[in-house]
Amino acid sequence: MKYIPLPSAFFLTLAFLLAVAGNDSVRVLAQETPPPATRFQESVVAFVAKHCVECHGEKDPNADLNLAFDNDPHVLTKRRVVWENVIDMVVNGTMPPSDKPRPEQAEIDRFVDVVRDLFNEADLRAKPDPGRVTVRRLNRTEYNHTVRDLVFIDFNPAEDFPSDDIGHGFDNIGDVLTMSPVLMERYLAAAESIVQKAILVGEPPKPPKRRTAATFFQSTKKEEFREVGVRSLEMNGKLSITHKLPVDGEYKLRFRGWGRQIGDEPVKAAFQIDDNSFETVEVKATGVDKDKVIYEAKPIQVSAGEHKISIAFLNEFTDPAAEKPEEGQRTLFVEWSEFEGPLDMVPTSHRRLLATNPELPKADQAREILNRFATRAYRRPATTEEVDRLVALALHSLDEGLSWEEAMQRSFMAVLVSPKFLFRLELDDRPDSPEPRPLDEYQLASRMSYFLWSSMPDQELFDLASRGELTANIEPQVRRMLQDPKSDSLVENFAMQWLQLRRLKTVAPDMKQFPTFNDQLKAAMLKETELFFQAIIHEDRSINDLIDADFTFLNRPLARHYGLESIMPERPEGQPRRRGGNSEFVRVTLPDKLRGGLLTQASVLTVTSNPTRTSPVKRGRWILEQILGAPPPPPPPNVPELPEGEHAELSGSLRQRLEQHRANPACANCHAKMDPLGFAFENYNAIGGFREKDGEFPIETAGVLPGGKSFNGPAELKAILVEQQAKVGRNLIEKLMTYGLGRGLEYYDRRSVVKIQEALEKDNRFSTIVIEIVKSDPFRMRRGSDPVAQD
């Protein structure tokens, strides 16, 4: 028998079928699915011959694009860039031109599917290529966070920096993080501001004092608020005030007061911080003016942040023999309290940055300090040459007559304006080698920390990198980093950009139609989503919870907006009511499927609406783009807007008007994908409140998706989306990879995406995606000197 060689595509197809099904299934699939060569001829070659070669043929092709000889799959993969553009123009309707017959949508879908399948197959067979990230500067958020962790002070030095440009949906993409002369000037000013705050020059100032008059105390005594010069407690309780402390340190608490001395012992009071007593005093003074004295506690160490400071009355007593009950009660009177500190006004940052052995010569002290600082700032060990230059600058400053602290400030500024600090440089130790190779341990530590924290590596990452042990400990380190509070940066910088919720800060719904919308409600909407995504990260929850969860986070204004006040816990006795009726957020279990997951949160529903009404089109498009990763093409030109106003409403409900709108054949296909998704959420108005009618019209939430699945309402649609977790997961993988790599994904990244998707199918928790991204070749590896050619 004569041997007849078969094309490699045949064996690849057969291997794929054997991998996904048993032998019986293979026979069925082989009968139902045309061979790859047949599909290519019928769906691609025939399509090009029918719709393209007339203008893009061998003779005088338009735009110098000749497709006449692209009749072999291998040719298409070689001319991939050309064919990616061809697909884009066919999908968005640019080609064929308007004066030529338009292909049927099913014909376009088959054409596109076959070409993309061809590219997918080629990508999975291609030689691995981890790609290369453009050298990128720190964006505004990364700069602020890096300064916080580098010099141990938390403020906003990048406040005056120009806004960062957006690429691929994120503001940390290397290709768009440009450097302007204005930004360079701001870097110089910021560096000066940073060192002045971090390092004290001269004598420290006196500790600040925060005195609170009695009028401003919060009291546990059940009385109406009134303007008084003195507050009193007859029953055990406390007078409190909240202070936000800027730094850790020792603080003193004192108050001026006296007591109504009833019974055998004097009035007793306790000094408290956050309801914890740390010292008790006997208030022996009486109400006579000359006996009013100041009571002071010993200094106490308190951490930075917001703290409740209280004076507590401890020993209530009533004399049963007193003629007037109010005169027979032992009582604590307080005129004012004062909180002083930090007592040591030398900043913690000063002590930590300039820590050294004072016995050493100045040159050796400078070397120790600057080597430590430059190593942390450059995110890798500073070289001897780099440190020598910084030490020389410091010693020269001393020779000029500057103080030791001023000399250190000048050298620190030199580090803070260095490209080695401002840019995330990944220096190549083998620039002439064409083979992909791993990043060094310090570069890997930086990629991990800026991915998960938007900041520099911490000491544990530095220590592992210095011992060459980070690669071997990627998974436990990623889990540790996700549990660290600094991973909230993933919420602020990844989730809010992925979900396009930064726009919520600028939305302006029509106040006549939505009078309950205000800044407090808007802030609560955003906070709900932030807390929800934090729970997904810190609790390592299933990604299905992003679509449909049985919990959320509410405060009272947002619960009122949702009509869910009944599930809010009662306010604890003594808890003050905040101005504007606001309150703390609490986690709640939802009573039904009307809420739950991102899609029914007011933040998302508001940014996908118009100022005066809902927009099923915007909501449907948002789901396609942000959740399913399948954005529709842009609308064709010259399509009229949907009519607005009372006159338009006379022609029918919003749903009916949209159905009339998409009667236009140019609009029908895309709207068939978007509108059903959007209509599922029509029970939620333009600011996310629940409703039964749209004006005078009952709301219809039923729909049919292009694949034929029907649903009625958000609960059933969410169930369908959960079933499509492969699409949701792949989209989340691609978004997180784009954010983590700082570049758009390319065809050579598809192999890694598929591998991560396979891991997610086995364990669909959020951490699975992050761990697999950090383990992937595009994240851990770097390309050699030249791009790897695709075979």
mmCIF file of N, CA and C in Angstrom, residues 1-67:
data_model
loop_
_atom_site.group_PDB
_atom_site.id
_atom_site.type_symbol
_atom_site.label_atom_id
_atom_site.label_comp_id
_atom_site.label_asym_id
_atom_site.label_seq_id
_atom_site.Cartn_x
_atom_site.Cartn_y
_atom_site.Cartn_z
ATOM 1 N N MET A 1 0.857 -1.194 0.000
ATOM 2 C CA MET A 1 0.000 0.000 0.000
ATOM 3 C C MET A 1 0.889 1.239 0.000
ATOM 4 N N LYS A 2 0.520 2.166 -0.796
ATOM 5 C CA LYS A 2 1.318 3.388 -0.884
ATOM 6 C C LYS A 2 1.025 4.274 0.318
ATOM 7 N N TYR A 3 2.109 4.822 0.940
ATOM 8 C CA TYR A 3 1.954 5.711 2.106
ATOM 9 C C TYR A 3 1.565 7.110 1.632
ATOM 10 N N ILE A 4 0.468 7.631 2.197
ATOM 11 C CA ILE A 4 0.008 8.972 1.832
ATOM 12 C C ILE A 4 0.132 9.865 3.048
ATOM 13 N N PRO A 5 1.019 10.842 3.048
ATOM 14 C CA PRO A 5 1.169 11.732 4.228
ATOM 15 C C PRO A 5 -0.075 12.598 4.415
ATOM 16 N N LEU A 6 -0.503 12.715 5.652
ATOM 17 C CA LEU A 6 -1.649 13.568 5.975
ATOM 18 C C LEU A 6 -1.168 14.877 6.551
ATOM 19 N N PRO A 7 -1.924 15.939 6.384
ATOM 20 C CA PRO A 7 -1.515 17.234 6.931
ATOM 21 C C PRO A 7 -1.491 17.184 8.461
ATOM 22 N N SER A 8 -0.576 17.972 9.040
ATOM 23 C CA SER A 8 -0.425 17.977 10.505
ATOM 24 C C SER A 8 -1.709 18.419 11.181
ATOM 25 N N ALA A 9 -2.500 19.298 10.547
ATOM 26 C CA ALA A 9 -3.744 19.764 11.157
ATOM 27 C C ALA A 9 -4.690 18.599 11.431
ATOM 28 N N PHE A 10 -4.625 17.543 10.574
ATOM 29 C CA PHE A 10 -5.504 16.385 10.792
ATOM 30 C C PHE A 10 -5.187 15.714 12.112
ATOM 31 N N PHE A 11 -3.875 15.476 12.363
ATOM 32 C CA PHE A 11 -3.487 14.805 13.604
ATOM 33 C C PHE A 11 -3.771 15.679 14.812
ATOM 34 N N LEU A 12 -3.587 16.992 14.684
ATOM 35 C CA LEU A 12 -3.890 17.887 15.804
ATOM 36 C C LEU A 12 -5.373 17.841 16.141
ATOM 37 N N THR A 13 -6.192 17.839 15.104
ATOM 38 C CA THR A 13 -7.631 17.784 15.335
ATOM 39 C C THR A 13 -8.026 16.466 15.972
ATOM 40 N N LEU A 14 -7.463 15.343 15.480
ATOM 41 C CA LEU A 14 -7.786 14.037 16.032
ATOM 42 C C LEU A 14 -7.348 13.935 17.480
ATOM 43 N N ALA A 15 -6.155 14.453 17.786
ATOM 44 C CA ALA A 15 -5.665 14.418 19.173
ATOM 45 C C ALA A 15 -6.567 15.221 20.087
ATOM 46 N N PHE A 16 -7.020 16.368 19.597
ATOM 47 C CA PHE A 16 -7.927 17.204 20.416
ATOM 48 C C PHE A 16 -9.223 16.459 20.712
ATOM 49 N N LEU A 17 -9.792 15.830 19.695
ATOM 50 C CA LEU A 17 -11.045 15.112 19.887
ATOM 51 C C LEU A 17 -10.880 13.957 20.859
ATOM 52 N N LEU A 18 -9.774 13.235 20.771
ATOM 53 C CA LEU A 18 -9.528 12.137 21.702
ATOM 54 C C LEU A 18 -9.356 12.630 23.117
ATOM 55 N N ALA A 19 -8.803 13.840 23.256
ATOM 56 C CA ALA A 19 -8.553 14.384 24.596
ATOM 57 C C ALA A 19 -9.833 14.804 25.285
ATOM 58 N N VAL A 20 -10.832 15.257 24.526
ATOM 59 C CA VAL A 20 -12.035 15.798 25.154
ATOM 60 C C VAL A 20 -13.195 14.815 25.184
ATOM 61 N N ALA A 21 -13.056 13.650 24.548
ATOM 62 C CA ALA A 21 -14.204 12.740 24.510
ATOM 63 C C ALA A 21 -13.751 11.299 24.392
ATOM 64 N N GLY A 22 -14.667 10.389 24.670
ATOM 65 C CA GLY A 22 -14.410 8.967 24.478
ATOM 66 C C GLY A 22 -14.500 8.604 23.009
ATOM 67 N N ASN A 23 -14.208 7.322 22.703
ATOM 68 C CA ASN A 23 -14.174 6.887 21.301
ATOM 69 C C ASN A 23 -15.525 7.058 20.610
ATOM 70 N N ASP A 24 -16.607 6.727 21.354
ATOM 71 C CA ASP A 24 -17.935 6.877 20.745
ATOM 72 C C ASP A 24 -18.217 8.322 20.413
ATOM 73 N N SER A 25 -17.845 9.213 21.344
ATOM 74 C CA SER A 25 -18.071 10.641 21.103
ATOM 75 C C SER A 25 -17.251 11.126 19.929
ATOM 76 N N VAL A 26 -16.030 10.567 19.791
ATOM 77 C CA VAL A 26 -15.198 10.982 18.667
ATOM 78 C C VAL A 26 -15.876 10.654 17.347
ATOM 79 N N ARG A 27 -16.494 9.456 17.269
ATOM 80 C CA ARG A 27 -17.168 9.090 16.013
ATOM 81 C C ARG A 27 -18.315 10.054 15.709
ATOM 82 N N VAL A 28 -19.055 10.463 16.788
ATOM 83 C CA VAL A 28 -20.167 11.384 16.580
ATOM 84 C C VAL A 28 -19.668 12.740 16.128
ATOM 85 N N LEU A 29 -18.618 13.250 16.848
ATOM 86 C CA LEU A 29 -18.088 14.558 16.488
ATOM 87 C C LEU A 29 -17.515 14.546 15.082
ATOM 88 N N ALA A 30 -16.863 13.440 14.725
ATOM 89 C CA ALA A 30 -16.279 13.365 13.393
ATOM 90 C C ALA A 30 -17.353 13.436 12.324
ATOM 91 N N GLN A 31 -18.543 12.905 12.643
ATOM 92 C CA GLN A 31 -19.626 12.966 11.668
ATOM 93 C C GLN A 31 -20.233 14.357 11.584
ATOM 94 N N GLU A 32 -20.295 15.081 12.755
ATOM 95 C CA GLU A 32 -21.013 16.357 12.794
ATOM 96 C C GLU A 32 -20.127 17.544 12.441
ATOM 97 N N THR A 33 -18.818 17.463 12.722
ATOM 98 C CA THR A 33 -17.926 18.596 12.523
ATOM 99 C C THR A 33 -17.120 18.406 11.251
ATOM 100 N N PRO A 34 -17.193 19.348 10.311
ATOM 101 C CA PRO A 34 -16.401 19.216 9.087
ATOM 102 C C PRO A 34 -14.914 19.225 9.413
ATOM 103 N N PRO A 35 -14.097 18.547 8.617
ATOM 104 C CA PRO A 35 -12.646 18.593 8.831
ATOM 105 C C PRO A 35 -12.148 20.035 8.782
ATOM 106 N N PRO A 36 -11.028 20.307 9.481
ATOM 107 C CA PRO A 36 -10.499 21.687 9.479
ATOM 108 C C PRO A 36 -10.261 22.249 8.092
ATOM 109 N N ALA A 37 -9.737 21.421 7.205
ATOM 110 C CA ALA A 37 -9.466 21.921 5.848
ATOM 111 C C ALA A 37 -10.761 22.339 5.151
ATOM 112 N N THR A 38 -11.830 21.544 5.356
ATOM 113 C CA THR A 38 -13.121 21.874 4.742
ATOM 114 C C THR A 38 -13.678 23.158 5.335
ATOM 115 N N ARG A 39 -13.614 23.290 6.664
ATOM 116 C CA ARG A 39 -14.106 24.504 7.318
ATOM 117 C C ARG A 39 -13.349 25.720 6.797
ATOM 118 N N PHE A 40 -12.029 25.580 6.638
ATOM 119 C CA PHE A 40 -11.239 26.714 6.155
ATOM 120 C C PHE A 40 -11.657 27.106 4.741
ATOM 121 N N GLN A 41 -11.841 26.118 3.878
ATOM 122 C CA GLN A 41 -12.228 26.417 2.506
ATOM 123 C C GLN A 41 -13.624 27.043 2.435
ATOM 124 N N GLU A 42 -14.563 26.487 3.212
ATOM 125 C CA GLU A 42 -15.943 26.950 3.127
ATOM 126 C C GLU A 42 -16.162 28.292 3.824
ATOM 127 N N SER A 43 -15.483 28.504 4.938
ATOM 128 C CA SER A 43 -15.769 29.678 5.765
ATOM 129 C C SER A 43 -14.802 30.826 5.561
ATOM 130 N N VAL A 44 -13.584 30.556 5.091
ATOM 131 C CA VAL A 44 -12.594 31.627 4.940
ATOM 132 C C VAL A 44 -12.320 31.890 3.462
ATOM 133 N N VAL A 45 -11.841 30.869 2.751
ATOM 134 C CA VAL A 45 -11.482 31.075 1.350
ATOM 135 C C VAL A 45 -12.709 31.514 0.548
ATOM 136 N N ALA A 46 -13.835 30.885 0.791
ATOM 137 C CA ALA A 46 -15.046 31.260 0.058
ATOM 138 C C ALA A 46 -15.516 32.663 0.442
ATOM 139 N N PHE A 47 -15.389 33.013 1.727
ATOM 140 C CA PHE A 47 -15.783 34.344 2.175
ATOM 141 C C PHE A 47 -14.926 35.410 1.499
ATOM 142 N N VAL A 48 -13.612 35.195 1.474
ATOM 143 C CA VAL A 48 -12.700 36.171 0.865
ATOM 144 C C VAL A 48 -12.988 36.308 -0.626
ATOM 145 N N ALA A 49 -13.218 35.171 -1.284
ATOM 146 C CA ALA A 49 -13.498 35.231 -2.724
ATOM 147 C C ALA A 49 -14.784 35.987 -3.010
ATOM 148 N N LYS A 50 -15.767 35.841 -2.127
ATOM 149 C CA LYS A 50 -17.074 36.454 -2.357
ATOM 150 C C LYS A 50 -17.100 37.927 -1.994
ATOM 151 N N HIS A 51 -16.388 38.305 -0.913
ATOM 152 C CA HIS A 51 -16.567 39.655 -0.385
ATOM 153 C C HIS A 51 -15.309 40.528 -0.406
ATOM 154 N N CYS A 52 -14.140 39.955 -0.699
ATOM 155 C CA CYS A 52 -12.910 40.737 -0.511
ATOM 156 C C CYS A 52 -12.060 40.927 -1.772
ATOM 157 N N VAL A 53 -11.893 39.868 -2.571
ATOM 158 C CA VAL A 53 -10.878 39.930 -3.629
ATOM 159 C C VAL A 53 -11.235 40.892 -4.747
ATOM 160 N N GLU A 54 -12.507 41.273 -4.845
ATOM 161 C CA GLU A 54 -12.853 42.246 -5.879
ATOM 162 C C GLU A 54 -12.070 43.533 -5.696
ATOM 163 N N CYS A 55 -11.882 43.943 -4.438
ATOM 164 C CA CYS A 55 -11.119 45.167 -4.154
ATOM 165 C C CYS A 55 -9.699 44.874 -3.684
ATOM 166 N N HIS A 56 -9.476 43.703 -3.109
ATOM 167 C CA HIS A 56 -8.168 43.367 -2.543
ATOM 168 C C HIS A 56 -7.617 42.122 -3.226
ATOM 169 N N GLY A 57 -7.644 42.165 -4.588
ATOM 170 C CA GLY A 57 -7.129 41.051 -5.372
ATOM 171 C C GLY A 57 -5.721 41.304 -5.859
ATOM 172 N N GLU A 58 -5.334 40.506 -6.825
ATOM 173 C CA GLU A 58 -3.950 40.551 -7.299
ATOM 174 C C GLU A 58 -3.634 41.826 -8.065
ATOM 175 N N LYS A 59 -4.591 42.378 -8.780
ATOM 176 C CA LYS A 59 -4.334 43.533 -9.623
ATOM 177 C C LYS A 59 -4.791 44.816 -8.916
ATOM 178 N N ASP A 60 -3.857 45.709 -8.722
ATOM 179 C CA ASP A 60 -4.123 47.031 -8.151
ATOM 180 C C ASP A 60 -5.017 46.958 -6.893
ATOM 181 N N PRO A 61 -4.574 46.252 -5.847
ATOM 182 C CA PRO A 61 -5.419 46.090 -4.650
ATOM 183 C C PRO A 61 -5.570 47.406 -3.892
ATOM 184 N N ASN A 62 -6.769 47.631 -3.393
ATOM 185 C CA ASN A 62 -7.012 48.817 -2.559
ATOM 186 C C ASN A 62 -6.168 48.748 -1.284
ATOM 187 N N ALA A 63 -5.638 49.923 -0.890
ATOM 188 C CA ALA A 63 -4.815 50.038 0.325
ATOM 189 C C ALA A 63 -3.622 49.096 0.298
ATOM 190 N N ASP A 64 -3.198 48.681 -0.915
ATOM 191 C CA ASP A 64 -2.067 47.750 -1.078
ATOM 192 C C ASP A 64 -2.266 46.462 -0.298
ATOM 193 N N LEU A 65 -3.513 46.072 -0.111
ATOM 194 C CA LEU A 65 -3.815 44.839 0.617
ATOM 195 C C LEU A 65 -4.278 43.788 -0.370
ATOM 196 N N ASN A 66 -3.451 42.776 -0.609
ATOM 197 C CA ASN A 66 -3.751 41.689 -1.545
ATOM 198 C C ASN A 66 -4.051 40.433 -0.739
ATOM 199 N N LEU A 67 -5.305 39.960 -0.847
ATOM 200 C CA LEU A 67 -5.718 38.749 -0.130
ATOM 201 C C LEU A 67 -5.919 37.567 -1.079
#
